Coordinates of C-alpha atoms and ligand atoms in Angstrom, one line a residue:
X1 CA 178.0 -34.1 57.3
X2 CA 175.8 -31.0 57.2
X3 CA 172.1 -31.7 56.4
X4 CA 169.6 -28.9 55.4
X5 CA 166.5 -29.5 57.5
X6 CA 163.6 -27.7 55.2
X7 CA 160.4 -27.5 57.8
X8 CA 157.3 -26.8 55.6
X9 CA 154.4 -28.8 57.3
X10 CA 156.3 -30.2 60.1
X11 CA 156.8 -27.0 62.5
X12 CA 157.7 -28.8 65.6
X13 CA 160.9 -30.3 67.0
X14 CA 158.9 -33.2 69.1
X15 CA 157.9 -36.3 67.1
X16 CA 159.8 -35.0 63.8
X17 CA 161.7 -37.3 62.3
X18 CA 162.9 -35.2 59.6
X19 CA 164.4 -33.6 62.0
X20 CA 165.5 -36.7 64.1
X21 CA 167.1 -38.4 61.3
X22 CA 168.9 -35.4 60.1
X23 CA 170.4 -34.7 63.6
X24 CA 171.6 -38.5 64.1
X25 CA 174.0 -37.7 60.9
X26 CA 175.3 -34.8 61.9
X27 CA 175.5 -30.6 62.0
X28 CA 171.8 -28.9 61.3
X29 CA 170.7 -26.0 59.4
X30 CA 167.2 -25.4 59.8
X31 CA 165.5 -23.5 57.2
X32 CA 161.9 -22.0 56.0
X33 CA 161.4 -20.6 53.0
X34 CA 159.1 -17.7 52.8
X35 CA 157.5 -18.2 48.9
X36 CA 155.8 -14.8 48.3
X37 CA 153.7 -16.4 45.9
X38 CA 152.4 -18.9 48.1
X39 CA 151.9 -16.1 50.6
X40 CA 149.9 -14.2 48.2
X41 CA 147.7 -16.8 47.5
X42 CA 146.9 -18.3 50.8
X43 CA 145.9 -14.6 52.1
X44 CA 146.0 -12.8 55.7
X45 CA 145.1 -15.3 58.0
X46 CA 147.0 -18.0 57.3
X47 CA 150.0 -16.3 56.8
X48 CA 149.5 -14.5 60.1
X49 CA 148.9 -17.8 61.4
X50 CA 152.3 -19.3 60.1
X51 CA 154.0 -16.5 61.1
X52 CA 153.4 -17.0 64.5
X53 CA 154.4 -20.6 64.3
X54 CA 157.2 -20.1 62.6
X55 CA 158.2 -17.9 65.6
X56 CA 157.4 -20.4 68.1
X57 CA 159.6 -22.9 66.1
X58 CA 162.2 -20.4 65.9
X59 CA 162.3 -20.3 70.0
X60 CA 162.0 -24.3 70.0
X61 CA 165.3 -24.1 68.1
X62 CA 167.3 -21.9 70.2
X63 CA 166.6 -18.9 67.7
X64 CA 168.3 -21.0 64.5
X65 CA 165.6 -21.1 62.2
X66 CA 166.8 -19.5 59.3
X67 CA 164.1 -17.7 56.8
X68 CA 164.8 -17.2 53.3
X69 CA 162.5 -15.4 50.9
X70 CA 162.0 -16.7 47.4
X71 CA 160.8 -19.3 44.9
X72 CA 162.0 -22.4 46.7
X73 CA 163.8 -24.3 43.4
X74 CA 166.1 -20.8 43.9
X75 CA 166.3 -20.6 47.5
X76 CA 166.9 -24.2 48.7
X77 CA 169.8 -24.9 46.4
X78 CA 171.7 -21.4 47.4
X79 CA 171.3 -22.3 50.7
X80 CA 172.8 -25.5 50.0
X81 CA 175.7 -24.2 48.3
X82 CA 176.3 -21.4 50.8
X83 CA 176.6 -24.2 53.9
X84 CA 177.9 -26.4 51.8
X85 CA 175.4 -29.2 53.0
X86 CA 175.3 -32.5 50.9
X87 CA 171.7 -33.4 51.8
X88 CA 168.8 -31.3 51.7
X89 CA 166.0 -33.1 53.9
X90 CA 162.1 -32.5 54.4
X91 CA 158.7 -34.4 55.3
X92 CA 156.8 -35.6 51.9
X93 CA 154.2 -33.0 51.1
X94 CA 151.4 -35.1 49.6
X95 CA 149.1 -32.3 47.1
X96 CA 150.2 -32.3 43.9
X97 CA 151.4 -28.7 43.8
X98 CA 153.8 -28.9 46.5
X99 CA 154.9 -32.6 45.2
X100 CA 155.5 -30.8 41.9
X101 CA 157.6 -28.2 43.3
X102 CA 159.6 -30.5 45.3
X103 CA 160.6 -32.4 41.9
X104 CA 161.8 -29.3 40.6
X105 CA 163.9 -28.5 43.8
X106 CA 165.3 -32.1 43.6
X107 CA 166.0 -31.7 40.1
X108 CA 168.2 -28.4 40.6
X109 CA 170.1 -29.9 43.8
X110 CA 170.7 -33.2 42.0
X111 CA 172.7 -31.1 39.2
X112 CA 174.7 -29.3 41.9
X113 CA 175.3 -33.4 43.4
X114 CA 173.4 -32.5 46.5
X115 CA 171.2 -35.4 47.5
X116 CA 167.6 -34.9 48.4
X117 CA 165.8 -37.0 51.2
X118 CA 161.9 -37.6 52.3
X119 CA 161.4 -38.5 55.9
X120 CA 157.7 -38.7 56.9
X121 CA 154.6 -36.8 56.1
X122 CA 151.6 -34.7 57.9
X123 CA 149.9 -38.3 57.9
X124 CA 149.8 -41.4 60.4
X125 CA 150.2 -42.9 57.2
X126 CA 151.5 -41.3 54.1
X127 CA 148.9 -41.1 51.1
X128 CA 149.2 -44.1 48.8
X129 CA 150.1 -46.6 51.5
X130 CA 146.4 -48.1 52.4
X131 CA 145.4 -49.7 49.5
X132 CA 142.5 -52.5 48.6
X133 CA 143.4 -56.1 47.9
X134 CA 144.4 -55.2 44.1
X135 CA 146.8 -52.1 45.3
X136 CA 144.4 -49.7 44.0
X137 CA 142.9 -46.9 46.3
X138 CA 139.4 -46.9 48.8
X139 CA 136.5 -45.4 47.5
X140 CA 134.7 -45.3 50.3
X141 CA 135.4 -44.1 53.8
X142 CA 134.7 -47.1 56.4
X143 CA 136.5 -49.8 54.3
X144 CA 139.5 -47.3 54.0
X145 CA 139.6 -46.3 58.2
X146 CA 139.3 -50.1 58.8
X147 CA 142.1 -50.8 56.6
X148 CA 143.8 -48.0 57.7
X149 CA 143.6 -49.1 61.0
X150 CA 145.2 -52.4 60.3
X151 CA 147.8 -50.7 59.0
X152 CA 149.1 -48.8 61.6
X153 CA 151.5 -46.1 62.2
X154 CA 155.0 -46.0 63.7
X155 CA 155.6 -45.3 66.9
X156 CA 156.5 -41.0 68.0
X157 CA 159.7 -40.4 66.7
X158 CA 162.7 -39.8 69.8
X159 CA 163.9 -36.7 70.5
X160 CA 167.8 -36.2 69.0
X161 CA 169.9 -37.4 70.7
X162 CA 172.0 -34.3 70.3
X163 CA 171.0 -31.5 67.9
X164 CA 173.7 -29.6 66.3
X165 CA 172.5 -26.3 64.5
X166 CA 174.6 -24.5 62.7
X167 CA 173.5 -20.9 62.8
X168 CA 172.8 -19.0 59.3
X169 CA 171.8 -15.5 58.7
X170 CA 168.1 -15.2 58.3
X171 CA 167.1 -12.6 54.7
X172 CA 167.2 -9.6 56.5
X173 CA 163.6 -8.8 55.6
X174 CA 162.1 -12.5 55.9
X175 CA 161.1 -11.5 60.3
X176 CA 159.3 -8.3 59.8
X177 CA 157.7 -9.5 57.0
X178 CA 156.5 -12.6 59.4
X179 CA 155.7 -9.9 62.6
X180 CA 154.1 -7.4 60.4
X181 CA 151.9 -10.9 58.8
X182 CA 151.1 -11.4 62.3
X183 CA 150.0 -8.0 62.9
X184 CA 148.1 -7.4 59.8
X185 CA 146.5 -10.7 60.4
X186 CA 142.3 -10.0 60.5
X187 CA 142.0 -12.3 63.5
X188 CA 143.0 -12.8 66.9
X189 CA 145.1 -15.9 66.8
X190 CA 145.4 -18.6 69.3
X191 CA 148.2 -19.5 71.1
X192 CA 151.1 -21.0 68.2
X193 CA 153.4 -23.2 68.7
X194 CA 153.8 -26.9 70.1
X195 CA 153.5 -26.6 73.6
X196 CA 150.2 -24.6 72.7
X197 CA 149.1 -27.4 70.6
X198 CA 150.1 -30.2 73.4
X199 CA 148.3 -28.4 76.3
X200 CA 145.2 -28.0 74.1
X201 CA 145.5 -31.7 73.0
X202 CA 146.1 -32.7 77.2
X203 CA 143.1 -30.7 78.2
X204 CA 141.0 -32.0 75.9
X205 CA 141.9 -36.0 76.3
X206 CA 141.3 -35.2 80.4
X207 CA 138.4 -33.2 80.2
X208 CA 136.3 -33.7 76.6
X209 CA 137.3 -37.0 75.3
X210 CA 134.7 -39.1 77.2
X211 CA 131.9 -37.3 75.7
X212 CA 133.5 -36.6 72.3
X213 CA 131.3 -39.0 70.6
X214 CA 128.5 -36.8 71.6
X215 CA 129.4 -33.4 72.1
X216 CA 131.4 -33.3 68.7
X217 CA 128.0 -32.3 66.9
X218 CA 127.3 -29.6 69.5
X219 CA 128.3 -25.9 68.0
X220 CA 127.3 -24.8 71.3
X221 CA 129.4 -26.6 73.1
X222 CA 133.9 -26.7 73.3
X223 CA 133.1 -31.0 72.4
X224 CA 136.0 -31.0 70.1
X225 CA 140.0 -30.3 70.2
X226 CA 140.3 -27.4 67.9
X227 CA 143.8 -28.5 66.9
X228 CA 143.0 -28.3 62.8
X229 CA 145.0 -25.5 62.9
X230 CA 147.8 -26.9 64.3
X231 CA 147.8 -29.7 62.2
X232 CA 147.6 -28.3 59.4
X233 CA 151.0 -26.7 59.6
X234 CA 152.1 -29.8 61.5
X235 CA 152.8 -28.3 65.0
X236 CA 151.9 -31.2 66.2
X237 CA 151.6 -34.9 64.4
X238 CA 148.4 -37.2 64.4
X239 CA 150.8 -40.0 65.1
X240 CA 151.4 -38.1 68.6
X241 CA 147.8 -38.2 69.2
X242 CA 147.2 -41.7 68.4
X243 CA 149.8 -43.0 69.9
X244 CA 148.8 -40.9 73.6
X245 CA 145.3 -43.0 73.0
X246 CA 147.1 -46.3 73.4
X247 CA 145.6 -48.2 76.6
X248 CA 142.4 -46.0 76.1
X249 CA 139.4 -47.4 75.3
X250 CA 135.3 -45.9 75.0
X251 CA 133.2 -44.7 72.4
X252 CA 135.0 -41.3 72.4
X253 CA 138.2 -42.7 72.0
X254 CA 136.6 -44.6 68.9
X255 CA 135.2 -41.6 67.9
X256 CA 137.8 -39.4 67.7
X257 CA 140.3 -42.0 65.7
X258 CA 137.5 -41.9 62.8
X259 CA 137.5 -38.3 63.2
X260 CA 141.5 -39.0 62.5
X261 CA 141.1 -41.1 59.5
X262 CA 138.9 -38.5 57.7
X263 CA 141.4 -36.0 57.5
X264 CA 143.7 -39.3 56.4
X265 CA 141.0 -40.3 53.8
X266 CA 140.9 -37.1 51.9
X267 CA 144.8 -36.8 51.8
X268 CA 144.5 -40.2 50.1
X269 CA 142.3 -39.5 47.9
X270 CA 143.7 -36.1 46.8
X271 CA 146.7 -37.6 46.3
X272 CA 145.3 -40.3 43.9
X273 CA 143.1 -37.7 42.3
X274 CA 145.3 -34.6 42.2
X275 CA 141.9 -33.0 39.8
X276 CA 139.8 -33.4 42.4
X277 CA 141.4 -30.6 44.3
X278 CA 139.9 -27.9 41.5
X279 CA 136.8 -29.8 40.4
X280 CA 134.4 -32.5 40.9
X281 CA 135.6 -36.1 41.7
X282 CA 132.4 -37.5 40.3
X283 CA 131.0 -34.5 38.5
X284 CA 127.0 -34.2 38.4
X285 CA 125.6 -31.9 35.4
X286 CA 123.6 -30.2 37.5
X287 CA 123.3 -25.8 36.2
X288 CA 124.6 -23.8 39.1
X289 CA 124.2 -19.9 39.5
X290 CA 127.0 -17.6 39.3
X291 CA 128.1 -16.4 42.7
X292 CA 126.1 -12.9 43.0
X293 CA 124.9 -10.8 45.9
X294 CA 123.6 -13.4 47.7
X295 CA 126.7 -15.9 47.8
X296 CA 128.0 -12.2 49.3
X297 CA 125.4 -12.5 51.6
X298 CA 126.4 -16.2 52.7
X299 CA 130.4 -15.1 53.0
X300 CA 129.4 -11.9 55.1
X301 CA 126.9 -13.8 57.3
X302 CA 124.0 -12.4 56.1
X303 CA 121.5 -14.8 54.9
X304 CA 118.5 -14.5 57.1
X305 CA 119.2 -18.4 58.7
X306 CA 120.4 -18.1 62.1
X307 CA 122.8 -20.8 62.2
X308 CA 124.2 -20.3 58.9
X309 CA 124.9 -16.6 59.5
X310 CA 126.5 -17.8 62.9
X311 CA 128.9 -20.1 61.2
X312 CA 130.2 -17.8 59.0
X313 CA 130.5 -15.4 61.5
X314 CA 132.6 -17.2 63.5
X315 CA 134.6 -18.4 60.9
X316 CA 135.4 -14.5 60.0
X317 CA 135.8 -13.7 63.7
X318 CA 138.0 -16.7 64.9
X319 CA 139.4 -18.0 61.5
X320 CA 137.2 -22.0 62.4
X321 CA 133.9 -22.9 62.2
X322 CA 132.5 -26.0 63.8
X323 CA 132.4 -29.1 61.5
X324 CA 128.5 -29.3 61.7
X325 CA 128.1 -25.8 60.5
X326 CA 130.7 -26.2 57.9
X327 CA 128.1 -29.1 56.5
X328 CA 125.0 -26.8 57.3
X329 CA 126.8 -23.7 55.7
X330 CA 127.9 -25.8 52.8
X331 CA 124.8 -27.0 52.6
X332 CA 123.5 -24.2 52.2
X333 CA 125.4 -22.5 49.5
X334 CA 125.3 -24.9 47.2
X335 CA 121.2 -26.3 47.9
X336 CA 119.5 -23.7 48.9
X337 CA 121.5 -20.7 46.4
X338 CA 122.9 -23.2 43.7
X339 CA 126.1 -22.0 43.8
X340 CA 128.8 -24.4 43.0
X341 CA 130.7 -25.7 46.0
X342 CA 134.4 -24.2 44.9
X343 CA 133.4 -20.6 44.9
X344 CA 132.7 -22.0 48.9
X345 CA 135.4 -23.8 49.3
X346 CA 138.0 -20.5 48.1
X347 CA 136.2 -18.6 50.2
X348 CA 136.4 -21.1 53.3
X349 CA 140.4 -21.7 52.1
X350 CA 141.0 -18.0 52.5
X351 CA 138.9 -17.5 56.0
X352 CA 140.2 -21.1 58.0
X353 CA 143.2 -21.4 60.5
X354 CA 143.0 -24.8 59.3
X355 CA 142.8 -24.6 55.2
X356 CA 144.3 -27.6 54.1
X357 CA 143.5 -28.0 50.3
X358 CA 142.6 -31.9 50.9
X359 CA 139.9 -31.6 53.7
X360 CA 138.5 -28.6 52.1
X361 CA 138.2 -29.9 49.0
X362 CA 136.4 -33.2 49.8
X363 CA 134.4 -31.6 53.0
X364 CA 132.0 -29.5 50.6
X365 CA 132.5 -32.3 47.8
X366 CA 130.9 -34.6 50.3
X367 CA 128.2 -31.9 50.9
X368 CA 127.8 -31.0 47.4
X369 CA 127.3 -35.1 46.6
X370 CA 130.1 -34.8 43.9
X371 CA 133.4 -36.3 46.0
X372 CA 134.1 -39.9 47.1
X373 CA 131.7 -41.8 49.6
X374 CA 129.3 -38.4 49.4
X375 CA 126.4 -37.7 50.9
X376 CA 124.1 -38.3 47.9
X377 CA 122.5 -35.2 46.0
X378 CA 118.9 -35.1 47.6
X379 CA 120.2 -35.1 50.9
X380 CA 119.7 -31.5 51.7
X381 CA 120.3 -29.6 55.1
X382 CA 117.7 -27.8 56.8
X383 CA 119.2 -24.9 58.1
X384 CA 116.3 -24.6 60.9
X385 CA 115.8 -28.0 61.8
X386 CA 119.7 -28.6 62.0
X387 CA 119.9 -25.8 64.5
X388 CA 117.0 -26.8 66.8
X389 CA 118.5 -30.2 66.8
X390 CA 122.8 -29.0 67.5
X391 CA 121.8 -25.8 69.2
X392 CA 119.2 -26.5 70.9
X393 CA 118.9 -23.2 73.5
X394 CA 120.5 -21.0 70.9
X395 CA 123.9 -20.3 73.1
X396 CA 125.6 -20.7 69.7
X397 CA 123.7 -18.0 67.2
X398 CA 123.3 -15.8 70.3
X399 CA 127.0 -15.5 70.5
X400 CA 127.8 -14.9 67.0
X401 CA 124.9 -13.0 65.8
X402 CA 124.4 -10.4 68.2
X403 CA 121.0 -9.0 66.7
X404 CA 119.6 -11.9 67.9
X405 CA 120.3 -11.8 71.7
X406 CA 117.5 -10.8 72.9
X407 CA 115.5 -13.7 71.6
X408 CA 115.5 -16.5 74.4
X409 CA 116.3 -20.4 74.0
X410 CA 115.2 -22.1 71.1
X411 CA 113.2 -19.2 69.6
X412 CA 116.8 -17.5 68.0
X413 CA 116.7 -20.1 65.3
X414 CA 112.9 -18.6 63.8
X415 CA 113.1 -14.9 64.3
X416 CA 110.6 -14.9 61.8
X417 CA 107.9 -16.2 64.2
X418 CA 109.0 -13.7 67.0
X419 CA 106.8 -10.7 67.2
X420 CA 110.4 -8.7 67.8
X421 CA 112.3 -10.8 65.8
X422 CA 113.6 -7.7 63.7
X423 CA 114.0 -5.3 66.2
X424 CA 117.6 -5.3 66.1
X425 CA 118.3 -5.3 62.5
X426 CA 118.5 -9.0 61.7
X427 CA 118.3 -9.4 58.1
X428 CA 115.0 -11.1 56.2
X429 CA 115.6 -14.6 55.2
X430 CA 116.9 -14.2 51.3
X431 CA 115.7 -17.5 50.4
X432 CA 113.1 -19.9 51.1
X433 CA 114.8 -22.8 52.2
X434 CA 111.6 -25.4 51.0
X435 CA 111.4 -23.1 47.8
X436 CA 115.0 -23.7 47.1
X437 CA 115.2 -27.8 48.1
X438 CA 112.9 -28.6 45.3
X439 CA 114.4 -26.3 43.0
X440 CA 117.8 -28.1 43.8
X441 CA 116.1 -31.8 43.5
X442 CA 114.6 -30.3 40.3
X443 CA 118.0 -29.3 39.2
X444 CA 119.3 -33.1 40.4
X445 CA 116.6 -34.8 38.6
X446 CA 117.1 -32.7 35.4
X447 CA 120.6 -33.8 35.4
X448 CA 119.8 -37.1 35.2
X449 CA 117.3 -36.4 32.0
X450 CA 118.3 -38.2 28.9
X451 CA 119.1 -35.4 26.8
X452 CA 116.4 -34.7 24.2
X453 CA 116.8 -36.3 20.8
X454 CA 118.6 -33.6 18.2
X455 CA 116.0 -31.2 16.7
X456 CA 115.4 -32.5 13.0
X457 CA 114.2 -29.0 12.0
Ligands
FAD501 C1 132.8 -28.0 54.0 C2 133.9 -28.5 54.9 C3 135.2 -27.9 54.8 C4 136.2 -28.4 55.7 N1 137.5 -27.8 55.6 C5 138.5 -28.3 56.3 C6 139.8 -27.7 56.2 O1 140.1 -26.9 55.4 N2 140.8 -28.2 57.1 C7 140.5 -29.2 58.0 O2 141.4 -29.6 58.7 N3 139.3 -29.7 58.1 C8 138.2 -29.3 57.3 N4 137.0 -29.8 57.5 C9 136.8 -30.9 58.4 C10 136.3 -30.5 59.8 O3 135.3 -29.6 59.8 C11 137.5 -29.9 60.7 O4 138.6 -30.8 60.6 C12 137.1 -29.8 62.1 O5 136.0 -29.0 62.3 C13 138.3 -29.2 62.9 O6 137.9 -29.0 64.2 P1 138.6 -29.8 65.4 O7 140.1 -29.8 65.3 O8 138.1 -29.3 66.7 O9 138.1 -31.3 65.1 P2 138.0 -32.6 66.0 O10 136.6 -33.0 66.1 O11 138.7 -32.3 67.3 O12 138.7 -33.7 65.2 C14 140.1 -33.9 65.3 C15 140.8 -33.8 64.0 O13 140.2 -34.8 63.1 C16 140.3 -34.3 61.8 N5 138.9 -34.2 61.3 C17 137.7 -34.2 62.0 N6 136.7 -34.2 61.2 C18 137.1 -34.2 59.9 C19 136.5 -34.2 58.6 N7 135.2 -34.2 58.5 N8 137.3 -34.2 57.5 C20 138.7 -34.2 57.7 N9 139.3 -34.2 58.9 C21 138.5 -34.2 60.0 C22 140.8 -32.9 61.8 O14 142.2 -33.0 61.5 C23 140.6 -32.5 63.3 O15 141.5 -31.5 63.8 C24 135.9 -29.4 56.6 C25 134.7 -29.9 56.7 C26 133.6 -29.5 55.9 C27 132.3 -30.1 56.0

């Protein structure tokens, strides 16, 4: 029997089994399908990104991957037809818009009587799974990890025991399209493919984990794995992580499974609240400000707050920002300029390695004090006192923002108090962040007015 393996977020041949299963029943044909659509709206970075993956994958696979271009619900069922498969097979894709696709691609096999299957997901456990004691969904984080955690996750799925793959022409088009992606791509990517993310994963556990607990809040610092990227696309599976921490035990170790069941959290609750990925979970009427020159200013790195303009430097740069700057940055957008956390969240969705709709989403929610288990509204960032606390000697800004380098230790975070704080062309400050935290709490407490009785004039 011929299965159709379709790889979307599962771009690995270790711990797949998609793949697994599909190779226990017989011959293979691995595909990808190249969605111009989807490529137009994830942007440069991530589609240079997935190009190289999808290379690495390719190699994993003895050069078998075969790319098609086109609207999957067109592609997937050709491709059926043409290998005359009688099972088209993929991981569950959990957001709403790639669930709804998949319904329509099921729905166009099942009237040419091809069979569609589901085996696994991105998650340790799929979205839907963890639920309270009357089946409905966690609202809030540490009840959900602890349940989540008593749920457990299978074991690494084995390698086939023989893997068949029938080879198919690739569109002749779909490879430069993915070489020139990874050309035009703005960044310099990291190293793609699984052995990349394994090495990365096995330097880390031997060198960083220890100290994770710690070091994770340190921009200044390499404290955490940097493997959002990978698992975003799935080149390597949290279930391969967690089960390599078996036998391990420490406040890193602790550490870093929360860290885990974050990214599992916000899948769930996406999934449960498929809105939630375009707007507020728990919407607060608060008046925002339309995105102007200054929201420019905070995309380009160019607010005048040290760390802030750091973060978003590095996120342009390296396509990642540390997860404490995300919050600081975040923070900052929507407390200190009112702007509303999506225009943020597009613009950090078009920037990251590691855009995945879900973590997004709920990361700036949980800034903005809109999302599930937020931080509430008043609790504002101080970009300055953040800084001297994570960054304490300034390595961080100083390598991001080079006007700043000549400004020693702690001293980079107030260039306004340095007699040569300018010299280099560092921009003013275009905000007052104490100005601006009582004009948001104004704003918060305003929202919470009763509105004023109807005018009887
Ligand atoms: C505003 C904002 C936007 C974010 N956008 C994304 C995004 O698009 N994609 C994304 O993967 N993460 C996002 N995050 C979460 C977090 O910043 C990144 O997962 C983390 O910085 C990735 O670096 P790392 O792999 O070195 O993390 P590590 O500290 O090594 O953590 C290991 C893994 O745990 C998961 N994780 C850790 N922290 C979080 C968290 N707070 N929420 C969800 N998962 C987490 C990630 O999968 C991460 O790779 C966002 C956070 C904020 C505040």
């Amino acid at each position: 029997m011929t299965t159709v393996v379709w790889f979307r977020r599962d771009l690995r041949t270790t711990d797949n089994p998609n793949l697994t299963a599909a190779a226990a029943r017989g011959e293979v044909v691995a595909c990808y399908v190249l969605d111009p659509a989807q490529v137009a709206a994830e942007g440069p970075t991530s589609t240079g990104w997935l190009a190289a993956n999808l290379r690495a994958l390719n190699a994993s696979l003895d050069g078998r991957l075969c790319v098609r271009v086109g609207a999957p619900q067109e592609v997937i069922p050709a491709l059926a037809a043409e290998v005359g498969a009688a099972v088209v097979q993929a991981a569950s894709e959990c957001e709403a818009p790639a669930a709804l696709r998949d319904s329509v691609v099921r729905d166009a096999l099942a009237r040419r009587g091809v069979a569609w299957r589901e085996v696994g997901s991105p998650y340790a456990v799929t979205p839907g799974k963890v639920t309270t004691r009357d089946g409905s969904g966690f609202k809030v984080f540490s009840a959900f990890a602890k349940s989540w955690q008593a749920h457990g996750w299978p074991d690494p799925a084995p390698s086939p025991a023989s893997l068949s793959l029938i080879p198919v022409a690739s569109d002749a088009s779909a490879w430069r399209k993915l070489d020139k992606a990874i050309t035009m791509c703005p960044i310099a990517l990291p190293p793609a493919g699984e052995e990349a993310a394994r090495q990365l994963w096995q330097k880390f556990a031997r060198k960083r984990l220890d100290d994770y607990a710690v070091m994770r809040d340190r921009p200044d610092s390499s404290g955490t794995t940097w493997l959002s990227p990978y698992l975003r696309l799935g080149v390597i599976h949290p279930r391969t992580l967690l089960a390599d921490l078996v036998g391990h035990s420490g406040a890193g170790v602790d550490r870093f499974i929360v860290e885990l069941a974050w990214r599992e959290f916000y899948a769930d609750v996406a999934w449960r609240n498929p809105s939630s990925l375009e707007a507020d979970l728990n919407p607060l009427p608060i008046t925002y400000d339309e995105p102007g020159e200054q929201f420019t200013a905070w995309c380009e790195g160019r607010t005048g707050y040290p760390l802030v303009d750091a973060g978003q430097r590095q996120l342009l740069a390296t396509g990642w920002m540390h997860n404490r700057v995300r919050m600081i940055s975040a923070s900052f957008l929507t407390k200190d300029l009112h702007v509303w956390w999506k225009h943020g969240a597009d613009f950090f969705a078009r920037h990251l390695l590691d855009s995945d709709a879900a973590s997004n989403v709920h990361g700036w929610q949980w800034v903005a004090g809109t999302g599930t288990d937020a931080a509430p509204y008043f609790r504002i960032f101080n970009p300055v006192a953040q800084a001297e606390r994570f960054d304490p000697d300034g390595d961080y800004v100083r390598k991001w923002v080079p006007e700043l380098t000549h400004l020693r230790g702690g001293t980079v975070h107030r260039p306004w108090e340095a007699a040569d704080g300018y010299s280099r062309g560092y921009p003013q400050r275009i905000v007052d962040h104490e100005t601006e935290r009582l004009e948001a709490l104004a704003r918060y407490q305003a929202s919470k007015a009763p509105a004023a009785p109807p005018s009887l004039a």
